[in-house]
Coordinates of C-alpha atoms in Angstrom, one line a residue:
Chain A
X1 CA 37.8 105.9 -98.4
X2 CA 40.6 105.1 -100.5
X3 CA 40.1 101.4 -100.7
X4 CA 37.4 100.4 -102.8
X5 CA 35.2 97.7 -100.9
X6 CA 34.2 94.4 -103.1
X7 CA 32.4 92.5 -100.3
X8 CA 32.2 92.3 -96.7
X9 CA 31.9 88.6 -95.7
X10 CA 31.2 87.8 -92.4
X11 CA 33.4 84.7 -91.0
X12 CA 34.7 83.5 -87.7
X13 CA 33.3 86.7 -85.6
X14 CA 34.4 89.0 -87.5
X15 CA 34.8 90.3 -91.0
X16 CA 36.5 89.8 -94.3
X17 CA 37.0 92.9 -96.7
X18 CA 38.0 92.5 -100.2
X19 CA 39.2 95.5 -101.1
X20 CA 41.1 97.5 -103.9
X21 CA 42.9 100.8 -104.1
X22 CA 44.8 102.6 -106.7
X23 CA 48.7 102.6 -105.9
X24 CA 50.7 104.8 -106.6
X25 CA 53.7 103.1 -106.3
X26 CA 53.0 100.6 -108.6
X27 CA 50.8 102.6 -110.7
X28 CA 48.2 99.9 -111.0
X29 CA 44.9 98.9 -109.3
X30 CA 45.8 96.5 -106.4
X31 CA 43.7 94.1 -104.6
X32 CA 43.9 93.3 -101.0
X33 CA 41.7 91.2 -98.6
X34 CA 41.5 92.6 -94.7
X35 CA 40.4 90.3 -92.0
X36 CA 39.4 92.1 -88.9
X37 CA 38.7 90.0 -85.8
X38 CA 35.6 90.3 -83.7
X39 CA 38.1 92.0 -81.1
X40 CA 38.8 95.2 -83.6
X41 CA 35.2 96.3 -82.6
X42 CA 36.1 97.9 -79.6
X43 CA 40.1 98.1 -79.2
X44 CA 42.9 98.5 -81.7
X45 CA 44.1 94.9 -82.4
X46 CA 48.0 94.3 -83.9
X47 CA 48.2 93.0 -87.5
X48 CA 49.6 90.2 -89.4
X49 CA 50.5 90.6 -92.9
X50 CA 50.7 87.2 -95.1
X51 CA 52.4 86.9 -98.6
X52 CA 51.3 84.8 -100.5
X53 CA 52.9 82.4 -103.0
X54 CA 53.7 81.9 -106.9
X55 CA 50.1 82.2 -108.9
X56 CA 48.4 83.0 -106.0
X57 CA 45.7 86.3 -105.6
X58 CA 44.7 87.6 -102.2
X59 CA 41.7 85.2 -102.5
X60 CA 43.9 81.5 -102.1
X61 CA 45.1 82.0 -98.7
X62 CA 41.8 83.5 -97.3
X63 CA 39.9 80.8 -98.8
X64 CA 42.1 77.8 -97.9
X65 CA 44.7 78.5 -95.3
X66 CA 42.3 79.1 -92.4
X67 CA 44.6 81.8 -90.7
X68 CA 41.2 83.8 -90.4
X69 CA 40.1 80.8 -87.4
X70 CA 43.2 81.3 -85.2
X71 CA 43.5 85.2 -85.6
X72 CA 39.7 85.4 -84.5
X73 CA 40.6 83.4 -81.7
X74 CA 43.5 85.4 -80.4
X75 CA 42.2 88.7 -81.8
X76 CA 44.7 89.8 -84.3
X77 CA 44.0 91.1 -87.8
X78 CA 45.1 89.5 -91.4
X79 CA 46.6 91.8 -94.1
X80 CA 46.7 89.8 -97.7
X81 CA 48.7 91.5 -100.8
X82 CA 48.4 90.8 -103.9
X83 CA 51.4 89.1 -105.5
X84 CA 52.2 91.7 -108.2
X85 CA 51.1 94.3 -109.8
X86 CA 48.6 93.1 -112.5
X87 CA 46.7 94.4 -116.0
X88 CA 50.0 95.8 -117.2
X89 CA 50.5 95.3 -121.1
X90 CA 54.0 93.8 -120.5
X91 CA 55.4 91.5 -122.9
X92 CA 56.0 88.4 -121.2
X93 CA 54.8 88.8 -118.2
X94 CA 51.7 86.0 -118.5
X95 CA 53.9 83.5 -120.3
X96 CA 55.4 81.6 -117.2
X97 CA 53.9 80.8 -113.6
X98 CA 57.3 82.1 -112.0
X99 CA 57.9 84.9 -113.3
X100 CA 56.1 88.2 -114.0
X101 CA 52.8 88.7 -113.0
X102 CA 51.8 87.1 -109.7
X103 CA 55.4 86.5 -109.3
X104 CA 57.0 90.0 -108.3
X105 CA 59.0 88.2 -105.8
X106 CA 58.2 91.4 -103.5
X107 CA 61.1 93.2 -104.4
X108 CA 61.8 96.5 -106.2
X109 CA 62.9 95.8 -109.8
X110 CA 65.7 97.5 -111.0
X111 CA 65.2 96.8 -114.7
X112 CA 63.1 97.3 -117.8
X113 CA 60.1 96.9 -118.4
X114 CA 59.6 95.6 -115.2
X115 CA 61.3 98.6 -113.2
X116 CA 58.4 101.4 -113.6
X117 CA 55.8 98.9 -111.9
X118 CA 56.9 96.1 -110.0
X119 CA 58.3 98.0 -106.8
X120 CA 56.6 95.3 -104.7
X121 CA 58.8 96.1 -101.6
X122 CA 58.3 99.9 -101.2
X123 CA 54.4 99.6 -101.8
X124 CA 54.3 96.3 -98.8
X125 CA 56.7 98.7 -96.5
X126 CA 55.4 102.2 -97.0
X127 CA 52.0 102.5 -99.1
X128 CA 49.9 99.7 -98.3
X129 CA 50.8 99.9 -94.4
X130 CA 50.3 103.1 -94.2
X131 CA 47.2 102.9 -96.1
X132 CA 45.5 100.5 -94.2
X133 CA 46.2 101.8 -90.5
X134 CA 45.2 105.5 -91.8
X135 CA 41.5 104.0 -93.4
X136 CA 41.3 101.2 -90.4
X137 CA 42.7 104.0 -87.1
X138 CA 41.1 102.6 -84.2
X139 CA 40.4 99.2 -85.0
X140 CA 44.2 98.5 -85.9
X141 CA 47.5 99.3 -83.9
X142 CA 49.9 100.6 -86.2
X143 CA 52.4 100.2 -83.7
X144 CA 52.4 96.1 -83.7
X145 CA 52.8 94.2 -87.0
X146 CA 54.3 91.0 -87.8
X147 CA 54.8 89.0 -90.9
X148 CA 54.4 85.8 -92.7
X149 CA 54.1 83.6 -95.9
X150 CA 54.1 80.8 -98.4
X151 CA 57.0 79.6 -100.6
X152 CA 57.5 83.2 -102.8
X153 CA 55.7 84.9 -99.6
X154 CA 58.1 82.8 -97.4
X155 CA 61.3 84.3 -98.7
X156 CA 59.4 87.6 -98.8
X157 CA 58.5 87.8 -95.1
X158 CA 62.0 86.4 -94.5
X159 CA 63.5 88.9 -96.8
X160 CA 61.5 92.0 -95.7
X161 CA 61.4 90.9 -91.7
X162 CA 65.8 91.4 -92.3
X163 CA 65.7 94.5 -94.4
X164 CA 63.6 96.3 -91.9
X165 CA 64.9 95.6 -88.5
X166 CA 62.2 96.8 -86.2
X167 CA 59.2 97.0 -88.6
X168 CA 58.2 93.6 -87.6
X169 CA 57.6 92.1 -84.6
X170 CA 58.2 88.9 -85.8
X171 CA 58.5 86.8 -88.7
X172 CA 57.4 83.1 -89.7
X173 CA 57.4 81.1 -93.4
X174 CA 55.2 77.7 -94.6
X175 CA 58.2 76.4 -96.9
X176 CA 60.0 79.5 -97.8
X177 CA 62.3 80.2 -100.5
X178 CA 65.2 80.9 -98.2
X179 CA 68.1 81.2 -100.6
X180 CA 66.8 82.8 -103.7
X181 CA 70.0 83.4 -104.9
X182 CA 71.1 79.5 -105.3
X183 CA 68.0 78.0 -106.4
X184 CA 65.8 78.1 -109.9
X185 CA 63.1 80.3 -109.3
X186 CA 65.3 82.9 -107.7
X187 CA 67.6 83.1 -110.1
X188 CA 65.4 83.5 -113.0
X189 CA 63.5 86.0 -111.0
X190 CA 66.0 88.3 -109.7
X191 CA 68.1 88.1 -113.6
X192 CA 64.8 89.1 -114.8
X193 CA 64.0 91.8 -112.3
X194 CA 67.5 92.9 -110.9
X195 CA 70.1 92.1 -113.6
X196 CA 73.1 89.7 -113.4
X197 CA 75.0 91.2 -110.7
X198 CA 74.7 88.4 -108.0
X199 CA 75.8 91.1 -105.6
X200 CA 73.0 92.8 -105.9
X201 CA 70.9 89.4 -105.5
X202 CA 72.3 89.1 -101.8
X203 CA 70.5 92.1 -100.8
X204 CA 67.2 90.2 -101.5
X205 CA 68.3 86.9 -99.9
X206 CA 67.1 85.7 -96.9
X207 CA 69.9 83.4 -96.1
X208 CA 72.7 86.4 -97.2
X209 CA 71.0 89.3 -95.2
X210 CA 70.6 87.4 -91.8
X211 CA 74.4 86.8 -91.7
X212 CA 74.1 90.8 -90.5
X213 CA 71.0 90.2 -88.0
X214 CA 71.6 91.7 -84.3
X215 CA 69.7 90.0 -81.8
X216 CA 67.5 87.2 -81.5
X217 CA 65.5 86.3 -84.9
X218 CA 62.0 85.5 -83.3
X219 CA 61.4 83.3 -86.7
X220 CA 59.3 80.5 -87.0
X221 CA 59.9 77.6 -89.8
X222 CA 57.9 74.9 -91.3
X223 CA 59.0 73.0 -94.4
X224 CA 57.2 69.7 -95.5
X225 CA 59.6 66.8 -95.7
X226 CA 57.0 65.5 -98.8
X227 CA 57.1 68.9 -100.4
X228 CA 58.2 68.4 -104.2
X229 CA 59.9 72.3 -104.4
X230 CA 61.9 71.4 -101.4
X231 CA 63.4 68.4 -102.7
X232 CA 64.0 69.8 -106.1
X233 CA 66.1 72.3 -104.0
X234 CA 63.7 75.3 -104.3
X235 CA 63.9 76.1 -100.9
X236 CA 66.9 75.4 -99.3
X237 CA 66.0 76.2 -95.7
X238 CA 69.1 74.2 -94.5
X239 CA 71.1 76.9 -96.0
X240 CA 69.3 79.8 -93.9
X241 CA 69.3 77.7 -91.1
X242 CA 73.5 77.2 -91.2
X243 CA 73.8 81.0 -92.0
X244 CA 72.1 81.7 -88.5
X245 CA 74.0 79.2 -87.0
X246 CA 76.8 80.1 -88.0
X247 CA 76.6 83.7 -87.4
X248 CA 75.5 83.0 -84.1
X249 CA 71.8 83.6 -84.1
X250 CA 69.2 82.7 -81.4
X251 CA 65.6 82.1 -82.0
X252 CA 64.9 80.4 -85.3
X253 CA 62.5 77.6 -84.8
X254 CA 62.9 75.6 -87.8
X255 CA 60.9 72.1 -88.1
X256 CA 60.3 69.8 -90.7
X257 CA 57.1 68.2 -90.6
X258 CA 57.4 64.6 -92.1
X259 CA 55.4 63.7 -95.2
X260 CA 53.7 67.6 -95.7
X261 CA 53.6 68.6 -99.0
X262 CA 53.6 72.5 -100.3
X263 CA 50.1 72.9 -100.4
X264 CA 47.4 74.6 -98.6
X265 CA 46.5 71.9 -96.4
X266 CA 49.9 72.4 -94.9
X267 CA 49.3 75.6 -94.2
X268 CA 45.8 75.1 -92.8
X269 CA 47.1 72.2 -90.7
X270 CA 50.3 74.4 -89.3
X271 CA 48.4 77.6 -89.5
X272 CA 47.7 77.6 -85.6
X273 CA 51.4 77.8 -84.5
X274 CA 52.1 80.7 -86.9
X275 CA 49.0 82.8 -85.4
X276 CA 50.2 82.0 -82.0
X277 CA 53.9 82.8 -82.5
X278 CA 53.1 86.0 -83.9
X279 CA 50.4 86.3 -80.9
X280 CA 53.0 86.1 -78.7
X281 CA 55.6 88.9 -80.1
X282 CA 52.6 91.2 -80.7
X283 CA 51.9 91.0 -76.9
X284 CA 48.6 88.8 -77.0
Chain B
X1 CA 41.5 47.7 -103.6
X2 CA 38.5 48.9 -105.1
X3 CA 39.2 52.4 -104.9
X4 CA 42.0 53.9 -107.1
X5 CA 43.8 56.6 -104.8
X6 CA 44.5 59.6 -107.1
X7 CA 46.2 61.5 -104.4
X8 CA 47.2 61.3 -100.7
X9 CA 47.6 64.6 -98.8
X10 CA 48.7 64.6 -95.2
X11 CA 46.4 67.0 -93.4
X12 CA 46.1 67.9 -89.8
X13 CA 48.0 64.9 -88.4
X14 CA 45.8 62.4 -90.7
X15 CA 45.9 61.7 -94.3
X16 CA 43.4 63.3 -96.7
X17 CA 42.7 60.4 -99.8
X18 CA 41.1 61.6 -103.2
X19 CA 39.6 58.2 -104.7
X20 CA 37.7 56.9 -107.2
X21 CA 36.0 53.9 -108.0
X22 CA 33.3 52.5 -110.6
X23 CA 29.9 52.4 -109.7
X24 CA 27.8 49.8 -110.5
X25 CA 24.7 52.3 -109.3
X26 CA 25.4 55.1 -111.7
X27 CA 27.5 53.2 -114.2
X28 CA 30.2 55.6 -114.1
X29 CA 33.5 56.6 -112.4
X30 CA 32.4 58.3 -108.8
X31 CA 34.8 60.6 -107.2
X32 CA 35.1 61.0 -103.5
X33 CA 37.6 62.4 -100.7
X34 CA 38.2 60.9 -97.4
X35 CA 39.8 62.1 -94.4
X36 CA 41.5 59.7 -92.0
X37 CA 42.4 61.0 -88.7
X38 CA 45.3 60.4 -86.9
X39 CA 43.5 58.3 -84.3
X40 CA 42.4 56.0 -87.2
X41 CA 45.6 54.6 -87.2
X42 CA 45.0 52.7 -84.3
X43 CA 41.5 52.0 -84.1
X44 CA 38.2 52.1 -86.2
X45 CA 36.7 55.7 -85.9
X46 CA 33.4 56.8 -86.9
X47 CA 32.5 58.3 -89.9
X48 CA 30.6 61.8 -90.7
X49 CA 29.5 61.8 -94.4
X50 CA 29.4 65.5 -95.5
X51 CA 27.0 66.4 -99.2
X52 CA 28.0 69.1 -100.8
X53 CA 25.8 72.2 -102.7
X54 CA 25.4 72.7 -106.2
X55 CA 28.0 72.9 -108.5
X56 CA 30.7 71.7 -106.3
X57 CA 33.0 68.5 -106.5
X58 CA 34.4 66.5 -103.3
X59 CA 37.2 69.1 -103.6
X60 CA 35.4 72.2 -102.5
X61 CA 34.4 71.4 -99.4
X62 CA 37.6 69.8 -98.6
X63 CA 39.8 72.9 -99.5
X64 CA 37.3 75.3 -97.7
X65 CA 35.2 73.8 -95.3
X66 CA 38.2 72.9 -93.1
X67 CA 36.1 70.2 -91.1
X68 CA 39.4 68.3 -91.3
X69 CA 40.7 70.7 -88.3
X70 CA 38.1 69.5 -85.9
X71 CA 37.3 65.7 -87.1
X72 CA 41.0 65.6 -86.6
X73 CA 40.9 66.8 -83.0
X74 CA 37.7 64.9 -82.1
X75 CA 38.8 61.6 -83.8
X76 CA 36.2 60.7 -87.1
X77 CA 36.9 60.4 -90.6
X78 CA 35.1 62.4 -93.0
X79 CA 33.8 61.3 -96.3
X80 CA 33.0 63.6 -99.0
X81 CA 31.1 62.1 -102.2
X82 CA 30.5 63.6 -105.4
X83 CA 27.2 65.7 -106.3
X84 CA 26.1 63.9 -109.0
X85 CA 27.4 61.2 -111.8
X86 CA 29.6 63.3 -114.2
X87 CA 30.2 62.5 -118.0
X88 CA 27.4 61.3 -119.7
X89 CA 26.4 62.0 -123.2
X90 CA 22.7 63.6 -121.4
X91 CA 21.5 66.7 -123.6
X92 CA 21.1 69.6 -121.4
X93 CA 22.6 67.9 -118.4
X94 CA 25.3 70.6 -118.5
X95 CA 23.5 73.4 -119.1
X96 CA 22.2 74.9 -115.8
X97 CA 24.2 75.0 -112.5
X98 CA 21.1 73.9 -110.4
X99 CA 20.1 70.9 -112.7
X100 CA 21.7 68.1 -114.1
X101 CA 25.5 67.2 -113.6
X102 CA 26.4 68.5 -110.2
X103 CA 22.7 68.8 -109.0
X104 CA 21.3 65.5 -108.2
X105 CA 19.7 66.1 -105.1
X106 CA 20.7 63.2 -103.9
X107 CA 17.7 61.1 -105.4
X108 CA 17.0 58.2 -107.2
X109 CA 15.3 59.8 -110.3
X110 CA 12.6 57.8 -112.2
X111 CA 12.9 59.9 -115.2
X112 CA 14.1 59.3 -118.3
X113 CA 17.1 60.5 -119.7
X114 CA 18.3 60.6 -115.5
X115 CA 16.5 57.6 -114.3
X116 CA 19.4 55.2 -115.5
X117 CA 22.1 56.6 -113.9
X118 CA 21.4 59.4 -111.4
X119 CA 20.7 57.3 -108.4
X120 CA 22.5 58.8 -105.8
X121 CA 20.3 58.1 -102.9
X122 CA 21.1 54.4 -103.9
X123 CA 24.9 54.9 -104.4
X124 CA 25.1 57.2 -100.9
X125 CA 23.2 54.5 -98.3
X126 CA 24.4 51.6 -99.9
X127 CA 27.2 50.8 -102.5
X128 CA 29.3 53.7 -101.3
X129 CA 29.3 52.9 -97.3
X130 CA 29.7 49.4 -98.2
X131 CA 32.4 50.0 -100.1
X132 CA 34.1 52.5 -97.7
X133 CA 33.8 50.3 -94.7
X134 CA 35.0 47.2 -96.4
X135 CA 38.1 48.9 -98.1
X136 CA 38.7 50.6 -94.6
X137 CA 38.0 47.8 -92.7
X138 CA 39.7 48.5 -89.0
X139 CA 40.1 52.3 -89.6
X140 CA 36.3 53.0 -89.8
X141 CA 33.6 51.7 -87.6
X142 CA 30.5 50.7 -89.9
X143 CA 28.3 51.0 -86.8
X144 CA 28.8 54.8 -86.3
X145 CA 27.6 56.8 -89.5
X146 CA 26.2 60.3 -89.1
X147 CA 25.5 62.6 -91.7
X148 CA 25.5 66.6 -92.6
X149 CA 26.0 69.0 -95.9
X150 CA 25.4 72.0 -97.1
X151 CA 22.4 74.0 -99.5
X152 CA 21.3 70.9 -101.7
X153 CA 23.6 68.7 -99.9
X154 CA 21.8 70.2 -96.3
X155 CA 18.2 69.0 -98.3
X156 CA 20.6 65.5 -98.9
X157 CA 21.6 64.6 -95.3
X158 CA 18.0 65.9 -93.9
X159 CA 16.2 63.7 -96.2
X160 CA 18.4 60.9 -96.1
X161 CA 18.3 60.9 -92.7
X162 CA 14.7 60.9 -92.2
X163 CA 14.2 58.2 -95.3
X164 CA 16.4 55.6 -93.0
X165 CA 15.8 55.9 -89.4
X166 CA 18.4 54.1 -87.4
X167 CA 21.2 54.4 -90.2
X168 CA 22.9 57.6 -89.2
X169 CA 23.2 58.4 -85.4
X170 CA 22.9 62.5 -86.0
X171 CA 22.2 64.9 -88.7
X172 CA 23.2 68.5 -89.2
X173 CA 23.1 71.2 -92.1
X174 CA 24.8 74.1 -93.1
X175 CA 21.9 76.3 -95.0
X176 CA 20.1 73.1 -96.2
X177 CA 17.1 73.5 -99.0
X178 CA 14.8 72.5 -96.3
X179 CA 11.1 72.2 -98.2
X180 CA 12.2 71.7 -101.5
X181 CA 9.0 71.0 -102.9
X182 CA 8.1 74.6 -102.4
X183 CA 11.2 76.6 -103.6
X184 CA 12.4 77.1 -107.2
X185 CA 15.5 74.8 -106.8
X186 CA 13.4 71.9 -105.8
X187 CA 10.5 72.3 -108.1
X188 CA 12.9 72.2 -111.1
X189 CA 15.2 69.4 -110.0
X190 CA 11.9 67.2 -108.4
X191 CA 9.9 67.6 -111.6
X192 CA 12.9 67.2 -113.9
X193 CA 14.3 63.7 -112.2
X194 CA 10.9 62.7 -110.9
X195 CA 8.0 64.6 -113.1
X196 CA 5.0 66.4 -111.9
X197 CA 3.4 64.0 -109.3
X198 CA 3.7 66.4 -106.2
X199 CA 2.9 63.5 -104.1
X200 CA 6.2 62.0 -105.2
X201 CA 8.2 64.5 -104.5
X202 CA 7.0 64.7 -100.7
X203 CA 8.9 61.5 -100.4
X204 CA 12.2 63.4 -101.1
X205 CA 11.4 66.5 -98.5
X206 CA 12.7 67.0 -95.3
X207 CA 9.6 68.9 -94.2
X208 CA 6.9 66.5 -95.2
X209 CA 9.2 63.6 -94.3
X210 CA 9.9 64.9 -91.0
X211 CA 5.9 64.7 -90.1
X212 CA 6.6 60.7 -89.6
X213 CA 9.4 60.8 -87.5
X214 CA 9.5 59.2 -84.3
X215 CA 11.5 60.2 -81.7
X216 CA 14.5 62.7 -81.1
X217 CA 15.7 64.4 -84.1
X218 CA 19.2 64.7 -82.9
X219 CA 20.0 67.3 -85.5
X220 CA 21.6 70.9 -85.6
X221 CA 21.0 73.2 -88.3
X222 CA 22.8 76.4 -89.0
X223 CA 21.5 79.4 -91.5
X224 CA 23.2 83.0 -92.2
X225 CA 20.8 85.9 -92.2
X226 CA 23.1 87.4 -94.8
X227 CA 22.2 84.5 -97.2
X228 CA 20.6 85.6 -100.6
X229 CA 19.2 82.1 -101.3
X230 CA 17.7 82.4 -97.9
X231 CA 16.0 85.7 -98.4
X232 CA 15.0 84.5 -101.6
X233 CA 13.0 81.6 -100.4
X234 CA 15.3 78.4 -102.0
X235 CA 15.9 77.5 -98.2
X236 CA 12.7 77.7 -96.1
X237 CA 14.2 76.6 -92.9
X238 CA 11.2 78.3 -91.2
X239 CA 8.9 75.4 -92.8
X240 CA 11.5 72.6 -91.3
X241 CA 11.0 74.2 -88.2
X242 CA 7.2 74.2 -88.3
X243 CA 6.6 70.9 -89.3
X244 CA 8.7 69.8 -86.3
X245 CA 7.1 72.0 -83.7
X246 CA 3.3 70.9 -84.8
X247 CA 4.9 67.3 -84.9
X248 CA 6.1 67.6 -81.4
X249 CA 9.2 66.3 -82.0
X250 CA 12.1 67.3 -79.8
X251 CA 16.0 67.8 -80.7
X252 CA 16.1 70.2 -83.8
X253 CA 18.6 73.1 -82.5
X254 CA 18.0 75.7 -85.4
X255 CA 20.4 78.7 -85.5
X256 CA 20.0 81.5 -87.4
X257 CA 23.8 83.6 -87.8
X258 CA 23.4 86.9 -88.1
X259 CA 25.3 88.5 -91.3
X260 CA 26.9 85.1 -92.6
X261 CA 26.1 84.4 -96.3
X262 CA 25.6 81.1 -97.9
X263 CA 29.5 80.5 -98.7
X264 CA 32.4 78.2 -97.6
X265 CA 33.5 81.1 -94.9
X266 CA 29.8 80.7 -93.2
X267 CA 30.5 76.6 -93.0
X268 CA 34.5 77.3 -92.1
X269 CA 33.0 79.4 -89.1
X270 CA 30.7 76.8 -88.0
X271 CA 32.0 73.3 -89.0
X272 CA 33.3 73.0 -85.3
X273 CA 30.0 72.6 -83.8
X274 CA 28.7 70.3 -86.3
X275 CA 31.6 68.3 -86.2
X276 CA 31.0 68.2 -82.4
X277 CA 27.3 67.9 -82.3
X278 CA 28.0 64.5 -85.0
X279 CA 30.9 63.5 -82.3
X280 CA 28.3 63.7 -79.3
X281 CA 26.0 61.3 -81.2
X282 CA 28.9 58.7 -82.4
X283 CA 30.0 57.9 -78.8
X284 CA 33.2 60.4 -79.0

């Protein structure tokens, strides 16, 4: 077993596994949680990967977003990766909540001192799924994968989906950072991880990436109108929506949820719709 | 408004209110959370009070037990009180997780230095519901109240239900301390709050109290077989079950859930059944 099992927790008829492994890509130990629904004891089920927001470990969403309830009902597995490598001795990496540790923005950094370990795009698209599908062969179906996420993880879900056509069957996002090149969080992260060339930033920005998308988008996005980060212009879902519309792309459902904030209460409320959205495209 | 509103959070179509008030009974500020389901905007709905376990504030269950999802679907409100008075300068009250602050055991203490403020039974049966029903008149129906809880809060739910016949329409409990006079947690708490007279303890012990119960019990209890506290003899649900059976009382459903532990994952899995149990007796 490539994973160390830290806990096995009975949950909604299935099992929540708290795992860790030594990543060759990040050069660190990486934590993750994997929820196996009851259906996986008799057949290979599809997998929905959930990317968390700033400050989070894999545990926050596992404990507070309630996705397992719907995943159990629909028969899909959930994968909760971590938000960055941890435990590195990088000066300044723990000074702010929105840069460095727990704030990787799910890209491959090109600038020192982050380039060596902050290779989250490669980790999430190759090493981690390969390992999970290999170690849980028979329980997980490697041909059926979708992606979702919250806030920074919504950026991660949308941008990875758009960068790797065909890899994921569908995408959804809760309050995503939808145009990171144009918001303070994204500007700080991209300049720190990628440098100051804004043309490079576009390669990691969902609102730019979507302009080249072919076919239907299979995307669901929820944003709360009471979300302070939305009000502060950190999320900019309207820019993403306009880019989709201007490119004539079908298949985006963007919903503004009246009065909802940026918290896990918002996600717990609407997770059911996001799991059902994925399930529809995962053949369930 | 007798309450200070610290937060109003949109959640499952309703509102979660984080409140506090000055309690005349405990002599302290007391925190609580109140979930109002969408149905309460047009009519008075019944109320289910949830008592938390050792170490918890009102927030733990609010964030992790997901009772709100089912409460929203069924149309009942949820009240999450705190687990003790807080902020008192009582020597030793913060030295252990299982005695003093966050560990009131929901009784009226008779021993100094706790007797003055640790009057949680009075607080929960008079001041708090009176205040909540008065301040939310029209949204809550004071004639329809049920009670539930986890661990120490399961003890609280069962014992208050049995001490006040007719006050609550039904009771349920997740992994309750069902016979506190006979387990280490209960012995420590009862001797500290009540003194060493074990006859006094019986007045606060569900397994003793149930012997005098008349009529059906309207009780649902879930216990996980993988619960370490159950294995260590802190919960003793079998003693409660035997007392019920010996007294010829009907209406106890006690379920052992294979492999489940003592955590919020256990509660989140089975909360739906507990909300439905309450709803049945609350006329929903």
